[in-house]
Amino acid sequence: MIKITDLTLQRGNKQLLQHANLTLHVKHKVGIIGANGCGKSSLLALLQNELQADDGQVDLPEKWTIAHVAQETPVLDTSAIDYVLDGDHELRQLETALADNANDGMRQAELHAQYEAVDGYTANARAAQILHGLGFSASQESMPVKHFSGGWRMRLNLAQALMCRSDLLLLDEPTNHLDLDAVLWFEQWLKHYQGTLLLISHDRDFLDNTIEAIAHVEQKQINLYTGNYADFERQRAENLARQQADYEKQQREVAHIQSFVDRFRAKATKAKQAQSRLKALDRMEIIAAAHIDSPFKFEFFEPESQVNLLLDVKQTQIGYGDTLILDHVKMRIVAGARIGLLGPNGAGKSTLIKFLAEELEALSGEVQRHEHLKIGYFAQHQLEYLRLDESPIRHVQTLSPQVTEQQIRNFLGGFGFQGDMATDPIEPFSGGEKARLALALLVWQKPNLLLLDEPTNHLDLEMRHALTTALQAYQGALVVVSHDRHLLRTTVDQLWLVAHQRVQPYEGDLDEYKQWLLDHRNQERKAQQPKNKNEQKQDAKQQREQRRSLQNKLKQLEKALDKWSNEKEKIETQLANPDVYNDLEKTQDYSRQQQHIMQQLQETEELWLETTESLEDIS
């Protein structure tokens, strides 16, 4: 298990944790949440031995393999699939050993047995499956790492971490660089992950679908809640209500005691009683008042111009140069429209948003924009447009030189920029702080059409909640692309599907879209089947190797099933003997053995079923 005892952790002048405790059992999947800067990422760094505790103890099993997502990607000529395979260090070591011992038959046999034991023959297929799930096409598997952009390199780092056969997987905001279809695949992968998972995320739906407990970092402590994020919200609300009730009750008691002391302290006959009650007050452990106020509170200004038909797109082609991305686009955006864009990776959602924002011209077709149309556009890479040497106040003053500094301060306070944060250059700001500023600048401009492309990247749960609340009350039109399903579910009332070069209304909901996406992936997979004979032969050879490996694994599991079934019969025979129960110690020992055997039998049966299904799929 992971056991954190009396932990104190400090970064610079800021104390993050003070005498914190946490115990996590093997194979538990735990979400770590808390405000930005509370110490979540530092906690993961501590578990990786990248940081040292100032006090207290952190205990991990000695032989655990820990996987995490690297934050930097070297500029490499290595292909994407080879880079992902590098995540399995034991596999790579065995491949090197096989090459080094090519002339030693006995050693080769040993190494091949080890290679099969780590599923080496299926490694390429598993790596390709991970890449495909994270949005890479088959042709991109052989592309050099150095040819990918920053966001796609982060996906490669994630794929490499998933390839590692780890005992502990540490993930810090892994969905920031993913779109919705990749997030949906990733959720399924994590559900089948066999190790212990610690996941920092501000995506409540993603947490709900992947974890079974929440570790909440708050007020320098770590509090563990069972269940998913929805369960955590309910439990915490109950705890806060109970704490507030206890606080109010205690305050009444304190007031009553203090009143008695104030009235009778000077009277000789009551002085002793007053002194006694004063001591009782000193001994009393004061309960803190509960508070759950968000540090962020803002709303979108009412648009300066409200017009009925903001934008009318008729039979338009959209693309880059000679490359057509979307064809026959027909779209009318009216006042109050609230549209969420869905579609597989690379289908053209961001391209459509750029076109609507007038950052991309149509290749052909007709587009009518109302003369009073005022667009507020939040791009995926919006943070790159901020001026790092200027303060938040200066950013707003550039837009509105005539507004007083106090008015700007009042406005920025709702986004968490107070005191020196409002006047200091933004260069050292975190990604979340810069994203908040970008949103603030958007709000300030009073648009009547909001175009948002992944606006929640880098935002914590509190800021996402504030944004969701503000968007619900926004009076203009909204078009949004987001992998945050909670944001989509609560802010839009119509969905449009971008796929197969078309943009069309989607009649289903987000749950039905998940099935649509699965069907789309299956169609893609069929379309990418190898065509020439050499590729077909290679594919057949790989399938034979996979089948052989699975058949051998199945034989081993069947032997294990026989073994545990025999052990089960033996222990049940022992427990069926009434004389056993005369010896309490022996009875308890047999019961423990029975429990262990039943657990092993159940796990072996599950593995047998999974292996049988995999073998049937290949066949």
JSON list of C-alpha atoms in Angstrom, two decimals, residues 138-278:
[
{"chain": "A", "resi": 138, "resn": "ALA", "atom": "CA", "xyz": [-1.87, 4.45, -38.96]},
{"chain": "A", "resi": 139, "resn": "SER", "atom": "CA", "xyz": [0.39, 6.56, -41.19]},
{"chain": "A", "resi": 140, "resn": "GLN", "atom": "CA", "xyz": [1.53, 8.65, -38.20]},
{"chain": "A", "resi": 141, "resn": "GLU", "atom": "CA", "xyz": [2.90, 5.58, -36.38]},
{"chain": "A", "resi": 142, "resn": "SER", "atom": "CA", "xyz": [6.03, 5.65, -38.51]},
{"chain": "A", "resi": 143, "resn": "MET", "atom": "CA", "xyz": [6.51, 9.43, -38.41]},
{"chain": "A", "resi": 144, "resn": "PRO", "atom": "CA", "xyz": [9.54, 10.73, -36.46]},
{"chain": "A", "resi": 145, "resn": "VAL", "atom": "CA", "xyz": [8.73, 12.21, -33.05]},
{"chain": "A", "resi": 146, "resn": "LYS", "atom": "CA", "xyz": [10.37, 15.50, -34.02]},
{"chain": "A", "resi": 147, "resn": "HIS", "atom": "CA", "xyz": [7.71, 16.08, -36.72]},
{"chain": "A", "resi": 148, "resn": "PHE", "atom": "CA", "xyz": [4.86, 16.31, -34.20]},
{"chain": "A", "resi": 149, "resn": "SER", "atom": "CA", "xyz": [3.67, 19.56, -32.60]},
{"chain": "A", "resi": 150, "resn": "GLY", "atom": "CA", "xyz": [3.83, 20.19, -28.85]},
{"chain": "A", "resi": 151, "resn": "GLY", "atom": "CA", "xyz": [0.29, 18.96, -28.09]},
{"chain": "A", "resi": 152, "resn": "TRP", "atom": "CA", "xyz": [0.78, 15.76, -30.08]},
{"chain": "A", "resi": 153, "resn": "ARG", "atom": "CA", "xyz": [4.14, 15.12, -28.39]},
{"chain": "A", "resi": 154, "resn": "MET", "atom": "CA", "xyz": [2.31, 15.27, -25.05]},
{"chain": "A", "resi": 155, "resn": "ARG", "atom": "CA", "xyz": [-0.02, 12.59, -26.41]},
{"chain": "A", "resi": 156, "resn": "LEU", "atom": "CA", "xyz": [3.05, 10.51, -27.30]},
{"chain": "A", "resi": 157, "resn": "ASN", "atom": "CA", "xyz": [4.34, 10.91, -23.74]},
{"chain": "A", "resi": 158, "resn": "LEU", "atom": "CA", "xyz": [0.98, 9.73, -22.44]},
{"chain": "A", "resi": 159, "resn": "ALA", "atom": "CA", "xyz": [1.04, 6.75, -24.81]},
{"chain": "A", "resi": 160, "resn": "GLN", "atom": "CA", "xyz": [4.54, 5.85, -23.59]},
{"chain": "A", "resi": 161, "resn": "ALA", "atom": "CA", "xyz": [3.35, 5.92, -19.96]},
{"chain": "A", "resi": 162, "resn": "LEU", "atom": "CA", "xyz": [0.39, 3.67, -20.81]},
{"chain": "A", "resi": 163, "resn": "MET", "atom": "CA", "xyz": [2.72, 1.21, -22.56]},
{"chain": "A", "resi": 164, "resn": "CYS", "atom": "CA", "xyz": [4.70, 0.73, -19.35]},
{"chain": "A", "resi": 165, "resn": "ARG", "atom": "CA", "xyz": [3.52, -2.38, -17.41]},
{"chain": "A", "resi": 166, "resn": "SER", "atom": "CA", "xyz": [3.36, -0.41, -14.18]},
{"chain": "A", "resi": 167, "resn": "ASP", "atom": "CA", "xyz": [2.24, -1.09, -10.62]},
{"chain": "A", "resi": 168, "resn": "LEU", "atom": "CA", "xyz": [1.53, 2.60, -10.02]},
{"chain": "A", "resi": 169, "resn": "LEU", "atom": "CA", "xyz": [0.37, 5.08, -12.66]},
{"chain": "A", "resi": 170, "resn": "LEU", "atom": "CA", "xyz": [0.64, 8.80, -11.85]},
{"chain": "A", "resi": 171, "resn": "LEU", "atom": "CA", "xyz": [-1.33, 11.14, -14.12]},
{"chain": "A", "resi": 172, "resn": "ASP", "atom": "CA", "xyz": [-1.38, 14.92, -13.82]},
{"chain": "A", "resi": 173, "resn": "GLU", "atom": "CA", "xyz": [-4.12, 16.52, -15.93]},
{"chain": "A", "resi": 174, "resn": "PRO", "atom": "CA", "xyz": [-3.73, 13.92, -18.72]},
{"chain": "A", "resi": 175, "resn": "THR", "atom": "CA", "xyz": [-6.79, 15.11, -20.71]},
{"chain": "A", "resi": 176, "resn": "ASN", "atom": "CA", "xyz": [-5.54, 18.68, -21.28]},
{"chain": "A", "resi": 177, "resn": "HIS", "atom": "CA", "xyz": [-4.20, 17.83, -24.73]},
{"chain": "A", "resi": 178, "resn": "LEU", "atom": "CA", "xyz": [-6.95, 15.37, -25.72]},
{"chain": "A", "resi": 179, "resn": "ASP", "atom": "CA", "xyz": [-10.20, 15.88, -27.55]},
{"chain": "A", "resi": 180, "resn": "LEU", "atom": "CA", "xyz": [-13.46, 14.19, -26.59]},
{"chain": "A", "resi": 181, "resn": "ASP", "atom": "CA", "xyz": [-13.04, 11.02, -28.65]},
{"chain": "A", "resi": 182, "resn": "ALA", "atom": "CA", "xyz": [-9.56, 10.41, -27.18]},
{"chain": "A", "resi": 183, "resn": "VAL", "atom": "CA", "xyz": [-10.91, 11.07, -23.66]},
{"chain": "A", "resi": 184, "resn": "LEU", "atom": "CA", "xyz": [-13.69, 8.51, -24.15]},
{"chain": "A", "resi": 185, "resn": "TRP", "atom": "CA", "xyz": [-11.16, 5.87, -25.29]},
{"chain": "A", "resi": 186, "resn": "PHE", "atom": "CA", "xyz": [-8.80, 6.77, -22.44]},
{"chain": "A", "resi": 187, "resn": "GLU", "atom": "CA", "xyz": [-11.58, 6.26, -19.88]},
{"chain": "A", "resi": 188, "resn": "GLN", "atom": "CA", "xyz": [-12.09, 2.69, -21.10]},
{"chain": "A", "resi": 189, "resn": "TRP", "atom": "CA", "xyz": [-8.35, 2.02, -20.96]},
{"chain": "A", "resi": 190, "resn": "LEU", "atom": "CA", "xyz": [-8.15, 3.21, -17.35]},
{"chain": "A", "resi": 191, "resn": "LYS", "atom": "CA", "xyz": [-11.13, 1.07, -16.35]},
{"chain": "A", "resi": 192, "resn": "HIS", "atom": "CA", "xyz": [-9.13, -2.01, -17.36]},
{"chain": "A", "resi": 193, "resn": "TYR", "atom": "CA", "xyz": [-5.82, -0.84, -15.85]},
{"chain": "A", "resi": 194, "resn": "GLN", "atom": "CA", "xyz": [-4.67, -3.43, -13.30]},
{"chain": "A", "resi": 195, "resn": "GLY", "atom": "CA", "xyz": [-2.40, -1.28, -11.12]},
{"chain": "A", "resi": 196, "resn": "THR", "atom": "CA", "xyz": [-2.85, 1.53, -8.61]},
{"chain": "A", "resi": 197, "resn": "LEU", "atom": "CA", "xyz": [-3.89, 4.85, -10.16]},
{"chain": "A", "resi": 198, "resn": "LEU", "atom": "CA", "xyz": [-3.42, 8.38, -8.83]},
{"chain": "A", "resi": 199, "resn": "LEU", "atom": "CA", "xyz": [-5.10, 10.89, -11.13]},
{"chain": "A", "resi": 200, "resn": "ILE", "atom": "CA", "xyz": [-5.08, 14.69, -10.89]},
{"chain": "A", "resi": 201, "resn": "SER", "atom": "CA", "xyz": [-7.95, 16.01, -12.99]},
{"chain": "A", "resi": 202, "resn": "HIS", "atom": "CA", "xyz": [-10.39, 18.91, -13.12]},
{"chain": "A", "resi": 203, "resn": "ASP", "atom": "CA", "xyz": [-12.77, 17.07, -15.46]},
{"chain": "A", "resi": 204, "resn": "ARG", "atom": "CA", "xyz": [-15.62, 15.87, -13.24]},
{"chain": "A", "resi": 205, "resn": "ASP", "atom": "CA", "xyz": [-17.11, 13.44, -15.81]},
{"chain": "A", "resi": 206, "resn": "PHE", "atom": "CA", "xyz": [-13.68, 11.92, -16.44]},
{"chain": "A", "resi": 207, "resn": "LEU", "atom": "CA", "xyz": [-13.22, 11.47, -12.67]},
{"chain": "A", "resi": 208, "resn": "ASP", "atom": "CA", "xyz": [-16.71, 10.00, -12.29]},
{"chain": "A", "resi": 209, "resn": "ASN", "atom": "CA", "xyz": [-15.98, 7.37, -14.94]},
{"chain": "A", "resi": 210, "resn": "THR", "atom": "CA", "xyz": [-12.47, 6.31, -13.86]},
{"chain": "A", "resi": 211, "resn": "ILE", "atom": "CA", "xyz": [-11.90, 6.52, -10.10]},
{"chain": "A", "resi": 212, "resn": "GLU", "atom": "CA", "xyz": [-13.34, 4.98, -6.93]},
{"chain": "A", "resi": 213, "resn": "ALA", "atom": "CA", "xyz": [-12.11, 7.45, -4.31]},
{"chain": "A", "resi": 214, "resn": "ILE", "atom": "CA", "xyz": [-11.24, 11.14, -4.03]},
{"chain": "A", "resi": 215, "resn": "ALA", "atom": "CA", "xyz": [-8.23, 12.54, -2.15]},
{"chain": "A", "resi": 216, "resn": "HIS", "atom": "CA", "xyz": [-9.07, 16.19, -1.50]},
{"chain": "A", "resi": 217, "resn": "VAL", "atom": "CA", "xyz": [-6.11, 18.46, -0.72]},
{"chain": "A", "resi": 218, "resn": "GLU", "atom": "CA", "xyz": [-7.42, 21.35, 1.35]},
{"chain": "A", "resi": 219, "resn": "GLN", "atom": "CA", "xyz": [-6.08, 23.52, 4.19]},
{"chain": "A", "resi": 220, "resn": "LYS", "atom": "CA", "xyz": [-2.73, 21.61, 4.11]},
{"chain": "A", "resi": 221, "resn": "GLN", "atom": "CA", "xyz": [-4.47, 18.28, 4.76]},
{"chain": "A", "resi": 222, "resn": "ILE", "atom": "CA", "xyz": [-5.47, 15.31, 2.57]},
{"chain": "A", "resi": 223, "resn": "ASN", "atom": "CA", "xyz": [-8.98, 14.00, 3.16]},
{"chain": "A", "resi": 224, "resn": "LEU", "atom": "CA", "xyz": [-10.05, 10.73, 1.54]},
{"chain": "A", "resi": 225, "resn": "TYR", "atom": "CA", "xyz": [-13.64, 10.24, 0.34]},
{"chain": "A", "resi": 226, "resn": "THR", "atom": "CA", "xyz": [-14.98, 6.94, -1.03]},
{"chain": "A", "resi": 227, "resn": "GLY", "atom": "CA", "xyz": [-16.80, 6.93, -4.36]},
{"chain": "A", "resi": 228, "resn": "ASN", "atom": "CA", "xyz": [-16.49, 9.12, -7.44]},
{"chain": "A", "resi": 229, "resn": "TYR", "atom": "CA", "xyz": [-16.58, 12.91, -7.75]},
{"chain": "A", "resi": 230, "resn": "ALA", "atom": "CA", "xyz": [-20.37, 13.10, -7.48]},
{"chain": "A", "resi": 231, "resn": "ASP", "atom": "CA", "xyz": [-20.18, 11.08, -4.23]},
{"chain": "A", "resi": 232, "resn": "PHE", "atom": "CA", "xyz": [-17.42, 13.40, -2.96]},
{"chain": "A", "resi": 233, "resn": "GLU", "atom": "CA", "xyz": [-19.56, 16.49, -3.57]},
{"chain": "A", "resi": 234, "resn": "ARG", "atom": "CA", "xyz": [-22.45, 14.99, -1.62]},
{"chain": "A", "resi": 235, "resn": "GLN", "atom": "CA", "xyz": [-20.27, 13.76, 1.28]},
{"chain": "A", "resi": 236, "resn": "ARG", "atom": "CA", "xyz": [-18.39, 17.04, 1.53]},
{"chain": "A", "resi": 237, "resn": "ALA", "atom": "CA", "xyz": [-21.60, 19.05, 1.52]},
{"chain": "A", "resi": 238, "resn": "GLU", "atom": "CA", "xyz": [-22.89, 16.89, 4.37]},
{"chain": "A", "resi": 239, "resn": "ASN", "atom": "CA", "xyz": [-19.64, 17.31, 6.30]},
{"chain": "A", "resi": 240, "resn": "LEU", "atom": "CA", "xyz": [-19.66, 21.09, 5.81]},
{"chain": "A", "resi": 241, "resn": "ALA", "atom": "CA", "xyz": [-23.30, 21.34, 6.88]},
{"chain": "A", "resi": 242, "resn": "ARG", "atom": "CA", "xyz": [-22.52, 19.26, 9.97]},
{"chain": "A", "resi": 243, "resn": "GLN", "atom": "CA", "xyz": [-19.42, 21.36, 10.72]},
{"chain": "A", "resi": 244, "resn": "GLN", "atom": "CA", "xyz": [-21.40, 24.59, 10.34]},
{"chain": "A", "resi": 245, "resn": "ALA", "atom": "CA", "xyz": [-24.13, 23.28, 12.66]},
{"chain": "A", "resi": 246, "resn": "ASP", "atom": "CA", "xyz": [-21.50, 22.25, 15.24]},
{"chain": "A", "resi": 247, "resn": "TYR", "atom": "CA", "xyz": [-19.81, 25.64, 14.89]},
{"chain": "A", "resi": 248, "resn": "GLU", "atom": "CA", "xyz": [-23.05, 27.56, 15.43]},
{"chain": "A", "resi": 249, "resn": "LYS", "atom": "CA", "xyz": [-23.98, 25.36, 18.42]},
{"chain": "A", "resi": 250, "resn": "GLN", "atom": "CA", "xyz": [-20.54, 25.91, 19.94]},
{"chain": "A", "resi": 251, "resn": "GLN", "atom": "CA", "xyz": [-20.71, 29.65, 19.33]},
{"chain": "A", "resi": 252, "resn": "ARG", "atom": "CA", "xyz": [-23.99, 29.79, 21.26]},
{"chain": "A", "resi": 253, "resn": "GLU", "atom": "CA", "xyz": [-22.35, 27.84, 24.09]},
{"chain": "A", "resi": 254, "resn": "VAL", "atom": "CA", "xyz": [-19.30, 30.13, 24.08]},
{"chain": "A", "resi": 255, "resn": "ALA", "atom": "CA", "xyz": [-21.54, 33.21, 24.14]},
{"chain": "A", "resi": 256, "resn": "HIS", "atom": "CA", "xyz": [-23.53, 31.78, 27.06]},
{"chain": "A", "resi": 257, "resn": "ILE", "atom": "CA", "xyz": [-20.39, 30.99, 29.09]},
{"chain": "A", "resi": 258, "resn": "GLN", "atom": "CA", "xyz": [-18.81, 34.36, 28.26]},
{"chain": "A", "resi": 259, "resn": "SER", "atom": "CA", "xyz": [-22.03, 36.14, 29.33]},
{"chain": "A", "resi": 260, "resn": "PHE", "atom": "CA", "xyz": [-21.95, 34.32, 32.68]},
{"chain": "A", "resi": 261, "resn": "VAL", "atom": "CA", "xyz": [-18.28, 35.20, 33.20]},
{"chain": "A", "resi": 262, "resn": "ASP", "atom": "CA", "xyz": [-18.85, 38.87, 32.31]},
{"chain": "A", "resi": 263, "resn": "ARG", "atom": "CA", "xyz": [-21.82, 39.14, 34.70]},
{"chain": "A", "resi": 264, "resn": "PHE", "atom": "CA", "xyz": [-20.44, 37.35, 37.75]},
{"chain": "A", "resi": 265, "resn": "ARG", "atom": "CA", "xyz": [-16.63, 37.65, 37.64]},
{"chain": "A", "resi": 266, "resn": "ALA", "atom": "CA", "xyz": [-16.72, 40.66, 40.03]},
{"chain": "A", "resi": 267, "resn": "LYS", "atom": "CA", "xyz": [-19.14, 39.05, 42.50]},
{"chain": "A", "resi": 268, "resn": "ALA", "atom": "CA", "xyz": [-17.42, 37.24, 45.34]},
{"chain": "A", "resi": 269, "resn": "THR", "atom": "CA", "xyz": [-20.12, 34.56, 45.61]},
{"chain": "A", "resi": 270, "resn": "LYS", "atom": "CA", "xyz": [-19.90, 33.71, 41.90]},
{"chain": "A", "resi": 271, "resn": "ALA", "atom": "CA", "xyz": [-16.23, 34.46, 41.18]},
{"chain": "A", "resi": 272, "resn": "LYS", "atom": "CA", "xyz": [-15.10, 30.85, 41.61]},
{"chain": "A", "resi": 273, "resn": "GLN", "atom": "CA", "xyz": [-17.79, 29.58, 39.21]},
{"chain": "A", "resi": 274, "resn": "ALA", "atom": "CA", "xyz": [-16.90, 32.30, 36.71]},
{"chain": "A", "resi": 275, "resn": "GLN", "atom": "CA", "xyz": [-13.23, 31.35, 36.88]},
{"chain": "A", "resi": 276, "resn": "SER", "atom": "CA", "xyz": [-14.11, 27.69, 36.34]},
{"chain": "A", "resi": 277, "resn": "ARG", "atom": "CA", "xyz": [-16.13, 28.50, 33.24]},
{"chain": "A", "resi": 278, "resn": "LEU", "atom": "CA", "xyz": [-13.34, 30.70, 31.94]}
]
